[in-house]
Amino acid sequence: MLRYLLLISLVLLSHAAAAVEPPFAIAIHGGAGTIKRSDFSAEQETAYKQKLAEAVEAGHAVLANGGEAMDAVITAIQVLEASPFFNAGVGAVYTFEGGHELDASIMNGANLAAGAVAGVTTVKSPIALARAVMEQSVHVMLSGSGAEQFAEQQGLELVDNSYFNTEARYQQLLKAKQRLGVADYQAYLALDDRFKYGTVGAVALDKHGNLAAGTSTGGMTAKRWGRVGDAPIIGAGTWADNASCAVSATGHGEYFIRYHVAADICSRVKYQGVDIVTAGDTVIHDVLLPAGGTGGVIIIDRQGNVHMPFNTAGMYRAQRIGNQQTEVAIYKN
Ligand code: ASP
């Protein structure tokens, strides 16, 4: 009898513990743009979706084990950086000169600590370097050769720039250059956005109630003159604040910088008291689009709600909320 009672109370206790398990969630993106169903074979679509699921599940495992949002974000992004499908790490787009210049940033919602790197060419994982800048330097953003010296000092893995090469991106560069003509760089703006986007990012809420966001990219195809986009700019491409939300962006960086998109969304949550759906939809559809800015964001709040608005044909994206099933999507629903 006693044993029976003990068993019952153990079962009740474990149910109670499960009921009060704090919320946790993760969402990722692999870029927004003119992504149409007709561009993919069934096999290609499955391969993209599997990679997105792998990334979100890798991050989810960190959170489910009680790990930190920051670690989950880095883990998920590194899966995408290592994949040739996305414009970050391997598979990064080419600059006009035919190399790769990578940008990344990370932010911790618990204390507003942030780290970013711009225009790095030999660092295998730019998001890992962004984290090192945040944690091991007194600065927020490092760029170019200085950032690379710092990476070496920190013992991060360095690779030849050709490590990021893929044939598909090279062909995109050739096409872009053909369309641009050498003299008319302004024509860049008229390029189909297939040539521009594909950044990766992640946002997470951990069981301790902390938010984090990170973004990593090769930038835009045929970029020149050391162009830096929104991805490494805190407030434009990445933002996290436990008082509001965490955001990672993808799209035409110049607009995301000018409209400080990531921070604007969270400021609306913080000061207007609106939810992430209202804040995200307003900024992406009512502010950015009329101004000419295309792209999208992933947003998470401290309750573990996720919203992923975009104003392009598609955005590679995935989410896993608590222990629910992983949801992966590419096109508009
Ligand atoms: N936002 C990135 C940039 O402008 C591009 C992208 O999202 O794919 O560099």
mmCIF file with all atom_site columns, C-alpha atoms and ligand atoms in Angstrom, residues 87 103 196-199 217 219-220 227 229-231 249-254, ligand 1:
data_model
loop_
_atom_site.group_PDB
_atom_site.id
_atom_site.type_symbol
_atom_site.label_atom_id
_atom_site.label_alt_id
_atom_site.label_comp_id
_atom_site.label_asym_id
_atom_site.label_entity_id
_atom_site.label_seq_id
_atom_site.pdbx_PDB_ins_code
_atom_site.Cartn_x
_atom_site.Cartn_y
_atom_site.Cartn_z
_atom_site.occupancy
_atom_site.B_iso_or_equiv
_atom_site.pdbx_formal_charge
_atom_site.auth_seq_id
_atom_site.auth_comp_id
_atom_site.auth_asym_id
_atom_site.auth_atom_id
_atom_site.pdbx_PDB_model_num
ATOM   1  C CA . ASN A 1 87  ? 24.664 32.313 -48.146 1.00 0.00 ? 87  ASN A CA 1
ATOM   2  C CA . ASP A 1 103 ? 29.639 39.377 -41.848 1.00 0.00 ? 103 ASP A CA 1
ATOM   3  C CA . LYS A 1 196 ? 21.165 39.032 -53.206 1.00 0.00 ? 196 LYS A CA 1
ATOM   4  C CA . TYR A 1 197 ? 19.763 37.089 -50.322 1.00 0.00 ? 197 TYR A CA 1
ATOM   5  C CA . GLY A 1 198 ? 20.336 33.859 -48.395 1.00 0.00 ? 198 GLY A CA 1
ATOM   6  C CA . THR A 1 199 ? 21.701 34.970 -45.044 1.00 0.00 ? 199 THR A CA 1
ATOM   7  C CA . THR A 1 217 ? 26.050 36.057 -44.122 1.00 0.00 ? 217 THR A CA 1
ATOM   8  C CA . GLY A 1 219 ? 26.276 39.603 -47.960 1.00 0.00 ? 219 GLY A CA 1
ATOM   9  C CA . MET A 1 220 ? 25.107 40.351 -51.501 1.00 0.00 ? 220 MET A CA 1
ATOM   10 C CA . ARG A 1 227 ? 30.320 46.916 -48.688 1.00 0.00 ? 227 ARG A CA 1
ATOM   11 C CA . GLY A 1 229 ? 25.205 44.955 -44.958 1.00 0.00 ? 229 GLY A CA 1
ATOM   12 C CA . ASP A 1 230 ? 22.831 44.832 -42.022 1.00 0.00 ? 230 ASP A CA 1
ATOM   13 C CA . ALA A 1 231 ? 23.774 41.381 -40.720 1.00 0.00 ? 231 ALA A CA 1
ATOM   14 C CA . ALA A 1 249 ? 16.836 39.611 -40.342 1.00 0.00 ? 249 ALA A CA 1
ATOM   15 C CA . THR A 1 250 ? 17.450 38.789 -43.978 1.00 0.00 ? 250 THR A CA 1
ATOM   16 C CA . GLY A 1 251 ? 16.904 40.964 -47.003 1.00 0.00 ? 251 GLY A CA 1
ATOM   17 C CA . HIS A 1 252 ? 18.182 44.054 -48.740 1.00 0.00 ? 252 HIS A CA 1
ATOM   18 C CA . GLY A 1 253 ? 20.628 45.172 -46.083 1.00 0.00 ? 253 GLY A CA 1
ATOM   19 C CA . GLU A 1 254 ? 20.767 48.842 -47.013 1.00 0.00 ? 254 GLU A CA 1
HETATM 20 N N1 . ASP B 2 .   ? 20.893 41.104 -45.446 1.00 0.00 ? 1   ASP B N1 1
HETATM 21 C C1 . ASP B 2 .   ? 22.035 40.604 -46.163 1.00 0.00 ? 1   ASP B C1 1
HETATM 22 C C2 . ASP B 2 .   ? 22.887 41.753 -46.623 1.00 0.00 ? 1   ASP B C2 1
HETATM 23 O O1 . ASP B 2 .   ? 22.341 42.760 -47.035 1.00 0.00 ? 1   ASP B O1 1
HETATM 24 C C3 . ASP B 2 .   ? 21.680 39.778 -47.341 1.00 0.00 ? 1   ASP B C3 1
HETATM 25 C C4 . ASP B 2 .   ? 20.733 38.652 -47.045 1.00 0.00 ? 1   ASP B C4 1
HETATM 26 O O2 . ASP B 2 .   ? 19.897 38.727 -46.164 1.00 0.00 ? 1   ASP B O2 1
HETATM 27 O O3 . ASP B 2 .   ? 20.815 37.630 -47.726 1.00 0.00 ? 1   ASP B O3 1
HETATM 28 O O4 . ASP B 2 .   ? 24.069 41.628 -46.622 1.00 0.00 ? 1   ASP B O4 1
#
